[in-house]
Tab-separated table of C-alpha atoms and ligand atoms in Angstrom:
chain	number	residue	atom	x	y	z
A	1	MET	CA	0.000	0.000	0.000
A	2	VAL	CA	1.398	3.440	-0.910
A	3	LYS	CA	2.675	5.633	1.899
A	4	THR	CA	1.782	9.287	1.486
A	5	ILE	CA	3.550	10.812	4.509
A	6	ASP	CA	6.060	9.786	7.143
A	7	TRP	CA	8.437	11.215	9.739
A	8	VAL	CA	11.948	10.117	8.817
A	9	ASP	CA	15.152	11.223	10.583
A	10	GLY	CA	13.670	14.474	11.845
A	11	SER	CA	12.001	15.482	8.556
A	12	VAL	CA	8.558	15.067	7.078
A	13	ILE	CA	8.646	13.106	3.842
A	14	MET	CA	5.597	13.459	1.619
A	15	LEU	CA	4.708	11.921	-1.710
A	16	ASP	CA	4.077	14.721	-4.220
A	17	GLN	CA	0.544	13.745	-5.240
A	18	SER	CA	0.315	16.624	-7.714
A	19	LYS	CA	2.682	14.679	-9.992
A	20	LEU	CA	0.925	11.299	-9.779
A	21	PRO	CA	0.600	9.011	-11.626
A	22	LEU	CA	3.203	10.302	-14.073
A	23	GLU	CA	5.999	10.668	-11.543
A	24	VAL	CA	6.520	9.204	-8.082
A	25	ILE	CA	8.517	11.851	-6.223
A	26	TYR	CA	8.951	12.316	-2.472
A	27	ILE	CA	9.549	15.788	-1.014
A	28	GLU	CA	11.472	16.400	2.198
A	29	CYS	CA	10.052	19.114	4.474
A	30	ARG	CA	12.424	20.337	7.166
A	31	ASP	CA	10.182	23.083	8.514
A	32	HIS	CA	6.487	23.715	8.996
A	33	LEU	CA	6.345	26.340	6.234
A	34	LYS	CA	7.347	23.739	3.664
A	35	VAL	CA	4.601	21.425	4.951
A	36	ALA	CA	2.086	24.295	4.749
A	37	GLU	CA	3.204	24.946	1.163
A	38	GLY	CA	2.707	21.240	0.409
A	39	ILE	CA	-0.842	21.330	1.806
A	40	LYS	CA	-1.712	24.443	-0.228
A	41	LYS	CA	-0.231	23.117	-3.454
A	42	LEU	CA	-1.855	19.682	-3.041
A	43	TRP	CA	1.425	17.780	-2.777
A	44	ILE	CA	-0.518	16.249	0.077
A	45	ARG	CA	-4.310	16.340	0.124
A	46	GLY	CA	-7.269	14.451	1.539
A	47	ALA	CA	-8.696	15.447	4.917
A	48	PRO	CA	-6.983	12.905	7.223
A	49	ALA	CA	-3.652	13.219	5.374
A	50	ILE	CA	-3.565	16.991	5.806
A	51	GLY	CA	-4.464	16.531	9.485
A	52	ILE	CA	-1.425	14.257	9.833
A	53	ALA	CA	0.735	16.699	7.859
A	54	ALA	CA	-0.387	19.535	10.156
A	55	SER	CA	0.478	17.429	13.230
A	56	MET	CA	3.972	16.763	11.906
A	57	ALA	CA	4.347	20.428	10.914
A	58	ILE	CA	3.575	21.413	14.507
A	59	ALA	CA	6.331	19.084	15.725
A	60	LEU	CA	8.717	20.699	13.213
A	61	ALA	CA	7.712	24.231	14.250
A	62	ALA	CA	8.116	23.337	17.924
A	63	ARG	CA	11.718	22.302	17.308
A	64	GLU	CA	12.641	25.842	16.201
A	65	ILE	CA	11.184	27.610	19.246
A	66	LYS	CA	13.381	29.063	21.949
A	67	ALA	CA	11.500	29.342	25.230
A	68	VAL	CA	12.143	28.749	28.891
A	69	THR	CA	8.607	28.120	30.119
A	70	VAL	CA	5.931	25.930	28.562
A	71	GLU	CA	3.541	28.895	28.553
A	72	ASP	CA	5.987	30.997	26.530
A	73	PHE	CA	6.583	27.999	24.233
A	74	ARG	CA	2.836	27.593	23.681
A	75	LEU	CA	2.429	31.272	22.793
A	76	LYS	CA	5.341	31.128	20.338
A	77	LEU	CA	3.748	28.138	18.607
A	78	GLU	CA	0.512	30.038	17.875
A	79	PRO	CA	1.732	31.645	14.582
A	80	ALA	CA	2.492	28.153	13.223
A	81	PHE	CA	-1.054	27.059	14.158
A	82	THR	CA	-2.422	30.084	12.274
A	83	THR	CA	-0.291	29.369	9.187
A	84	LEU	CA	-1.554	25.786	9.074
A	85	LEU	CA	-5.192	26.732	9.684
A	86	GLU	CA	-5.027	29.181	6.780
A	87	THR	CA	-3.847	26.603	4.224
A	88	ARG	CA	-7.158	24.909	3.402
A	89	PRO	CA	-10.457	25.842	5.057
A	90	THR	CA	-12.919	23.013	4.355
A	91	ALA	CA	-11.386	19.878	5.864
A	92	VAL	CA	-11.806	20.105	9.629
A	93	ASN	CA	-8.808	17.836	10.223
A	94	ILE	CA	-6.286	20.683	10.407
A	95	ARG	CA	-8.297	22.317	13.176
A	96	TRP	CA	-8.683	18.895	14.781
A	97	ALA	CA	-4.870	18.550	14.790
A	98	VAL	CA	-4.314	22.047	16.189
A	99	ASP	CA	-6.906	21.424	18.950
A	100	ARG	CA	-5.262	18.105	19.791
A	101	PHE	CA	-1.800	19.670	20.086
A	102	ARG	CA	-3.037	22.656	22.079
A	103	ALA	CA	-4.637	20.224	24.538
A	104	PHE	CA	-1.517	18.043	24.560
A	105	ILE	CA	0.686	21.007	25.493
A	106	GLY	CA	-1.853	22.027	28.130
A	107	ASN	CA	-1.557	18.557	29.665
A	108	HIS	CA	2.250	18.779	29.800
A	109	ARG	CA	2.667	22.100	31.585
A	110	ASP	CA	5.038	20.484	34.083
A	111	SER	CA	7.380	19.139	31.421
A	112	SER	CA	10.594	20.901	30.383
A	113	VAL	CA	10.427	22.660	27.015
A	114	GLU	CA	13.087	20.373	25.526
A	115	ARG	CA	11.250	17.238	26.711
A	116	LEU	CA	7.981	18.636	25.375
A	117	LYS	CA	9.538	19.070	21.922
A	118	GLU	CA	10.391	15.338	21.902
A	119	LEU	CA	6.923	14.440	23.130
A	120	LEU	CA	5.336	16.466	20.312
A	121	ILE	CA	7.261	14.422	17.743
A	122	GLU	CA	6.004	11.225	19.397
A	123	GLU	CA	2.471	12.630	19.391
A	124	ALA	CA	2.672	13.495	15.671
A	125	ARG	CA	3.831	9.964	14.884
A	126	ARG	CA	0.983	8.647	17.057
A	127	VAL	CA	-1.521	10.654	14.958
A	128	LEU	CA	-0.258	8.814	11.872
A	129	ALA	CA	-0.378	5.371	13.512
A	130	GLU	CA	-3.856	5.979	14.952
A	131	ASP	CA	-5.183	7.116	11.596
A	132	ILE	CA	-4.310	3.768	10.029
A	133	GLU	CA	-6.026	1.911	12.917
A	134	VAL	CA	-9.109	4.123	12.581
A	135	ASN	CA	-9.326	3.405	8.857
A	136	ARG	CA	-9.028	-0.306	9.457
A	137	ALA	CA	-11.967	-0.062	11.894
A	138	ILE	CA	-13.990	1.884	9.295
A	139	GLY	CA	-13.223	-0.951	6.893
A	140	LEU	CA	-14.470	-3.584	9.325
A	141	TRP	CA	-17.743	-1.732	9.932
A	142	GLY	CA	-18.185	-0.813	6.264
A	143	ALA	CA	-17.410	-4.082	4.496
A	144	GLN	CA	-20.886	-5.395	5.435
A	145	PHE	CA	-22.374	-3.058	2.820
A	146	ILE	CA	-20.377	-4.579	-0.062
A	147	LYS	CA	-21.867	-7.836	-1.313
A	148	ASP	CA	-20.252	-10.402	-3.569
A	149	GLY	CA	-20.627	-9.249	-7.183
A	150	ASP	CA	-21.306	-5.586	-6.346
A	151	THR	CA	-20.076	-2.564	-8.241
A	152	VAL	CA	-19.083	0.312	-5.947
A	153	LEU	CA	-18.913	3.906	-7.160
A	154	THR	CA	-16.479	6.284	-5.506
A	155	HIS	CA	-15.719	9.963	-6.067
A	156	CYS	CA	-12.411	11.809	-5.663
A	157	ASN	CA	-9.722	9.997	-3.679
A	158	ALA	CA	-10.450	8.856	-0.150
A	159	GLY	CA	-7.861	6.102	-0.313
A	160	SER	CA	-4.432	5.429	1.181
A	161	LEU	CA	-3.134	8.584	-0.454
A	162	ALA	CA	-5.691	10.720	1.378
A	163	THR	CA	-4.877	9.224	4.788
A	164	GLY	CA	-2.038	7.689	6.783
A	165	GLY	CA	-2.811	4.439	4.969
A	166	TYR	CA	-5.712	2.136	4.061
A	167	GLY	CA	-8.038	5.021	3.176
A	168	THR	CA	-11.518	5.774	4.486
A	169	ALA	CA	-13.858	5.130	1.539
A	170	THR	CA	-11.469	2.445	0.290
A	171	ALA	CA	-11.206	0.738	3.697
A	172	PRO	CA	-14.499	-1.214	3.316
A	173	MET	CA	-13.270	-2.256	-0.136
A	174	ARG	CA	-9.956	-3.497	1.261
A	175	VAL	CA	-11.678	-5.471	4.039
A	176	ALA	CA	-14.273	-6.877	1.593
A	177	LYS	CA	-11.368	-8.068	-0.573
A	178	GLU	CA	-9.691	-9.678	2.453
A	179	GLN	CA	-13.031	-11.409	3.149
A	180	GLY	CA	-12.842	-12.953	-0.328
A	181	LYS	CA	-15.678	-10.922	-1.873
A	182	LYS	CA	-15.459	-10.203	-5.587
A	183	PHE	CA	-16.540	-6.716	-6.584
A	184	ASN	CA	-15.661	-3.893	-8.950
A	185	VAL	CA	-14.984	-0.258	-8.256
A	186	ILE	CA	-15.971	2.600	-10.529
A	187	ALA	CA	-13.890	5.737	-10.008
A	188	ASP	CA	-15.241	9.125	-11.092
A	189	GLU	CA	-12.366	11.030	-12.683
A	190	THR	CA	-13.244	14.053	-10.446
A	191	ARG	CA	-12.742	17.258	-12.392
A	192	PRO	CA	-10.883	19.544	-12.188
A	193	VAL	CA	-7.925	18.146	-10.235
A	194	LEU	CA	-8.649	14.566	-11.341
A	195	GLN	CA	-8.051	12.854	-8.009
A	196	GLY	CA	-10.181	9.917	-9.215
A	197	ALA	CA	-8.277	9.410	-12.466
A	198	ARG	CA	-4.802	10.215	-11.195
A	199	LEU	CA	-4.956	8.857	-7.645
A	200	THR	CA	-7.845	6.447	-6.961
A	201	ALA	CA	-7.412	4.521	-10.210
A	202	TRP	CA	-3.652	4.390	-9.625
A	203	GLU	CA	-3.711	3.199	-6.031
A	204	LEU	CA	-6.477	0.625	-6.534
A	205	MET	CA	-4.594	-0.823	-9.510
A	206	GLU	CA	-1.395	-0.929	-7.415
A	207	ASP	CA	-3.325	-2.880	-4.765
A	208	GLY	CA	-5.020	-5.290	-7.179
A	209	ILE	CA	-8.591	-4.006	-6.669
A	210	PRO	CA	-10.492	-4.049	-9.996
A	211	VAL	CA	-11.253	-0.469	-11.001
A	212	THR	CA	-12.911	1.184	-13.994
A	213	LEU	CA	-12.463	4.892	-14.640
A	214	ILE	CA	-15.368	7.047	-15.858
A	215	THR	CA	-15.861	10.732	-16.530
A	216	ASP	CA	-17.943	12.387	-13.821
A	217	ASN	CA	-20.913	12.816	-16.141
A	218	THR	CA	-21.097	9.066	-16.860
A	219	ALA	CA	-22.207	8.060	-13.351
A	220	GLY	CA	-25.909	8.794	-13.945
A	221	ALA	CA	-26.011	6.764	-17.153
A	222	LEU	CA	-24.443	3.754	-15.432
A	223	MET	CA	-26.933	4.010	-12.570
A	224	GLN	CA	-29.768	4.104	-15.100
A	225	LYS	CA	-28.437	0.904	-16.648
A	226	GLY	CA	-28.375	-0.770	-13.220
A	227	GLU	CA	-24.580	-1.039	-13.240
A	228	ILE	CA	-23.909	0.543	-9.843
A	229	ASP	CA	-24.990	-1.094	-6.558
A	230	LEU	CA	-23.725	1.388	-3.982
A	231	ALA	CA	-21.588	4.482	-3.595
A	232	ILE	CA	-18.961	5.088	-0.902
A	233	VAL	CA	-17.227	8.455	-0.588
A	234	GLY	CA	-15.059	10.200	1.981
A	235	THR	CA	-15.641	13.537	3.678
A	236	ASP	CA	-13.740	16.705	4.512
A	237	ARG	CA	-16.161	17.804	7.177
A	238	THR	CA	-19.363	16.146	8.312
A	239	VAL	CA	-21.408	18.152	10.786
A	240	LEU	CA	-23.804	17.553	13.661
A	241	ASN	CA	-26.970	17.031	11.590
A	242	GLY	CA	-25.229	14.615	9.193
A	243	ASP	CA	-24.654	17.040	6.299
A	244	VAL	CA	-21.483	16.062	4.457
A	245	ALA	CA	-18.886	18.287	2.794
A	246	ASN	CA	-16.767	16.431	0.278
A	247	LYS	CA	-15.130	16.932	-3.108
A	248	ILE	CA	-17.147	18.961	-5.608
A	249	GLY	CA	-19.517	16.626	-7.460
A	250	THR	CA	-20.312	14.459	-4.441
A	251	TYR	CA	-23.711	16.134	-4.069
A	252	SER	CA	-24.592	15.286	-7.683
A	253	VAL	CA	-23.631	11.649	-7.075
A	254	ALA	CA	-25.782	11.543	-3.926
A	255	VAL	CA	-28.826	13.005	-5.705
A	256	LEU	CA	-28.394	10.524	-8.556
A	257	CYS	CA	-28.158	7.685	-6.030
A	258	LYS	CA	-31.435	8.773	-4.414
A	259	GLU	CA	-33.164	8.890	-7.829
A	260	HIS	CA	-32.013	5.342	-8.555
A	261	SER	CA	-32.532	3.947	-5.007
A	262	ILE	CA	-28.820	3.232	-4.672
A	263	PRO	CA	-27.390	3.401	-1.133
A	264	PHE	CA	-24.964	6.279	-0.597
A	265	TYR	CA	-22.406	5.772	2.197
A	266	VAL	CA	-19.939	8.237	3.683
A	267	ALA	CA	-16.782	6.968	5.367
A	268	ALA	CA	-15.971	9.472	8.104
A	269	PRO	CA	-13.316	9.139	10.798
A	270	LEU	CA	-14.234	11.076	13.948
A	271	SER	CA	-11.365	13.464	13.088
A	272	SER	CA	-13.471	14.618	10.101
A	273	ILE	CA	-16.658	15.173	12.096
A	274	ASP	CA	-17.253	18.700	13.342
A	275	PHE	CA	-19.756	18.615	16.193
A	276	THR	CA	-19.482	22.398	16.631
A	277	ILE	CA	-21.353	23.167	13.405
A	278	PRO	CA	-25.108	22.428	13.374
A	279	SER	CA	-25.616	22.074	9.617
A	280	GLY	CA	-23.849	22.148	6.282
A	281	GLU	CA	-24.595	25.755	5.292
A	282	PHE	CA	-21.987	26.907	7.846
A	283	ILE	CA	-19.128	24.842	6.396
A	284	PRO	CA	-16.484	27.067	4.751
A	285	ILE	CA	-16.047	26.023	1.129
A	286	GLU	CA	-12.658	26.511	-0.484
A	287	GLU	CA	-12.580	28.184	-3.901
A	288	ARG	CA	-9.410	27.469	-5.810
A	289	ASP	CA	-7.395	28.978	-8.646
A	290	PRO	CA	-9.402	29.293	-11.909
A	291	GLU	CA	-6.393	27.813	-13.709
A	292	GLU	CA	-7.362	24.391	-12.371
A	293	VAL	CA	-10.447	24.668	-14.590
A	294	THR	CA	-9.035	26.509	-17.611
A	295	HIS	CA	-5.880	24.392	-17.864
A	296	VAL	CA	-4.932	20.732	-17.689
A	297	PHE	CA	-1.873	19.999	-15.545
A	298	GLY	CA	-1.238	23.747	-15.305
A	299	THR	CA	0.186	23.927	-18.815
A	300	CYS	CA	-2.392	23.122	-21.480
A	301	ARG	CA	-5.139	25.759	-21.825
A	302	ILE	CA	-8.579	24.284	-22.595
A	303	ALA	CA	-10.796	27.389	-22.224
A	304	PRO	CA	-10.782	30.834	-23.805
A	305	GLU	CA	-8.480	33.367	-22.231
A	306	GLY	CA	-10.346	35.706	-19.850
A	307	VAL	CA	-13.378	33.432	-19.342
A	308	ARG	CA	-15.058	33.815	-15.935
A	309	VAL	CA	-14.643	30.709	-13.759
A	310	ARG	CA	-16.103	29.347	-10.510
A	311	ASN	CA	-13.898	26.684	-8.988
A	312	LEU	CA	-15.530	25.420	-5.812
A	313	ALA	CA	-13.376	22.626	-4.426
A	314	PHE	CA	-16.135	21.074	-2.274
A	315	ASP	CA	-19.908	20.807	-1.999
A	316	VAL	CA	-22.313	19.863	0.764
A	317	THR	CA	-24.569	16.830	0.522
A	318	PRO	CA	-27.613	17.220	2.777
A	319	ALA	CA	-28.050	14.429	5.309
A	320	ARG	CA	-31.293	13.262	3.667
A	321	TYR	CA	-29.284	11.788	0.777
A	322	VAL	CA	-26.937	9.837	3.047
A	323	THR	CA	-27.814	6.206	3.821
A	324	ALA	CA	-25.195	5.793	6.540
A	325	ILE	CA	-22.048	7.375	7.897
A	326	ILE	CA	-19.368	4.787	8.561
A	327	THR	CA	-17.024	5.750	11.409
A	328	GLU	CA	-14.460	3.833	13.441
A	329	LYS	CA	-17.202	3.400	16.071
A	330	GLY	CA	-19.713	1.821	13.676
A	331	ALA	CA	-22.123	2.840	10.909
A	332	PHE	CA	-24.862	5.315	11.824
A	333	ARG	CA	-27.848	7.023	10.291
A	334	PRO	CA	-26.986	10.710	9.784
A	335	SER	CA	-29.706	11.651	12.280
A	336	ASP	CA	-27.914	9.577	14.958
A	337	LEU	CA	-24.492	11.123	14.377
A	338	LYS	CA	-24.939	13.508	17.309
A	339	GLU	CA	-24.797	10.500	19.664
A	340	LEU	CA	-21.083	10.232	18.813
A	341	SER	CA	-20.341	13.673	20.253
A	342	ASP	CA	-20.546	12.162	23.742
A	343	PRO	CA	-17.544	9.816	24.135
A	344	ASP	CA	-19.305	7.967	26.976
A	345	ARG	CA	-22.517	7.272	25.054
A	346	ASP	CA	-23.497	3.613	24.705
A	347	LEU	CA	-23.756	3.358	20.908
A	348	ARG	CA	-25.119	-0.189	20.658
A	349	GLY	CA	-28.703	0.880	19.982
A	350	PHE	CA	-27.698	3.262	17.202
A	351	ARG	CA	-25.392	1.156	15.011
A	352	ILE	CA	-26.561	-0.147	11.653
A	353	GLY	CA	-25.668	-3.841	11.303
A	354	ASN	CA	-22.644	-5.061	13.148
A	355	GLY	CA	-20.042	-5.626	10.486
A	356	ARG	CA	-17.600	-7.396	12.773
B	401	MRU	O1	-9.090	18.581	-2.571
B	401	MRU	P1	-8.765	17.258	-1.956
B	401	MRU	O2	-8.091	16.324	-2.904
B	401	MRU	O3	-8.019	17.395	-0.654
B	401	MRU	O4	-10.179	16.624	-1.612
B	401	MRU	C1	-10.227	15.372	-0.983
B	401	MRU	C2	-11.593	14.871	-0.762
B	401	MRU	O5	-12.575	15.507	-1.043
B	401	MRU	C3	-11.703	13.546	-0.045
B	401	MRU	O6	-12.835	12.848	-0.478
B	401	MRU	C4	-11.826	13.790	1.455
B	401	MRU	O7	-10.784	14.618	1.889
B	401	MRU	C5	-11.805	12.535	2.232
B	401	MRU	S1	-10.222	11.756	2.215
B	401	MRU	C6	-10.293	10.379	3.182
């Protein structure tokens, strides 16, 4: 399985996903600004992966700080938090990482600053390791929805490349494969950055999962022909009422699924769930450079010079289109998602199926 990010010998090493699948190049980031640049330029992308990158960037930033007290150290780390939070607004995982590290520092007030710097590196590596475990759990809960002979549609890339490993939307596929089920995956190409064509198709082929690539506007026709049994996508931010922000075009897929009575599943680690926002209209939606739409690979112009462009990177799928949200704690109806905000809640009565 491809590794998208790691901490190696005091540096962050990230696979430059903007070059895939044509070139496989790893970039070394020795400071947090380089990681922030990588997040902005999509060398690394996908909500959990940028949460991990932000965690490692914090550990890098911490290393540079000169402070005597933990309180002074914490204050001097704030600009790095701000830089990271400003890179990409929609995925909640960067804020999740910043919150986690703020709390971590708060819990280590009695430590020396030098010891705390070491502990922050360990914590960043823990974020990566935990992410893989979380995805595996999502896979175990989600594989129940994939039956032998099914064809699964996915949109964008919510695979290994978008996470520490294993993927979120791809995790149920990986577990279903381990369980011996035979199924096919259809990957939407995902205009304009082509994460489906460049990344999902590539990584599923690398891992021996049968995949067919389609243009985004083919999905409806295949549903009409009865060639798609279910859809599984990832999320950048799912909120309290079960509304789901994900890659632009996800909403169209969800509406098409509803029209054709096809179940639409969202794989969502708790790190991508924002319990502070009541509904999807409050989710900040990133708008990106028009060049992503007017050019292919940044070089080949495909639209007239000067044309007006809207390039929304994400959309919001209302909860009513979502069959279930698959988390590491089980699969839930969107209306039951709020139960997860209480870590002590007994979730047994809310889970769909058991999947284990
Ligand atoms: O712009 P991107 O490539 O970062 O968008 C990624 C997505 O929309 C993914 O579906 C989402 O982050 C979930 S990744 C497990």
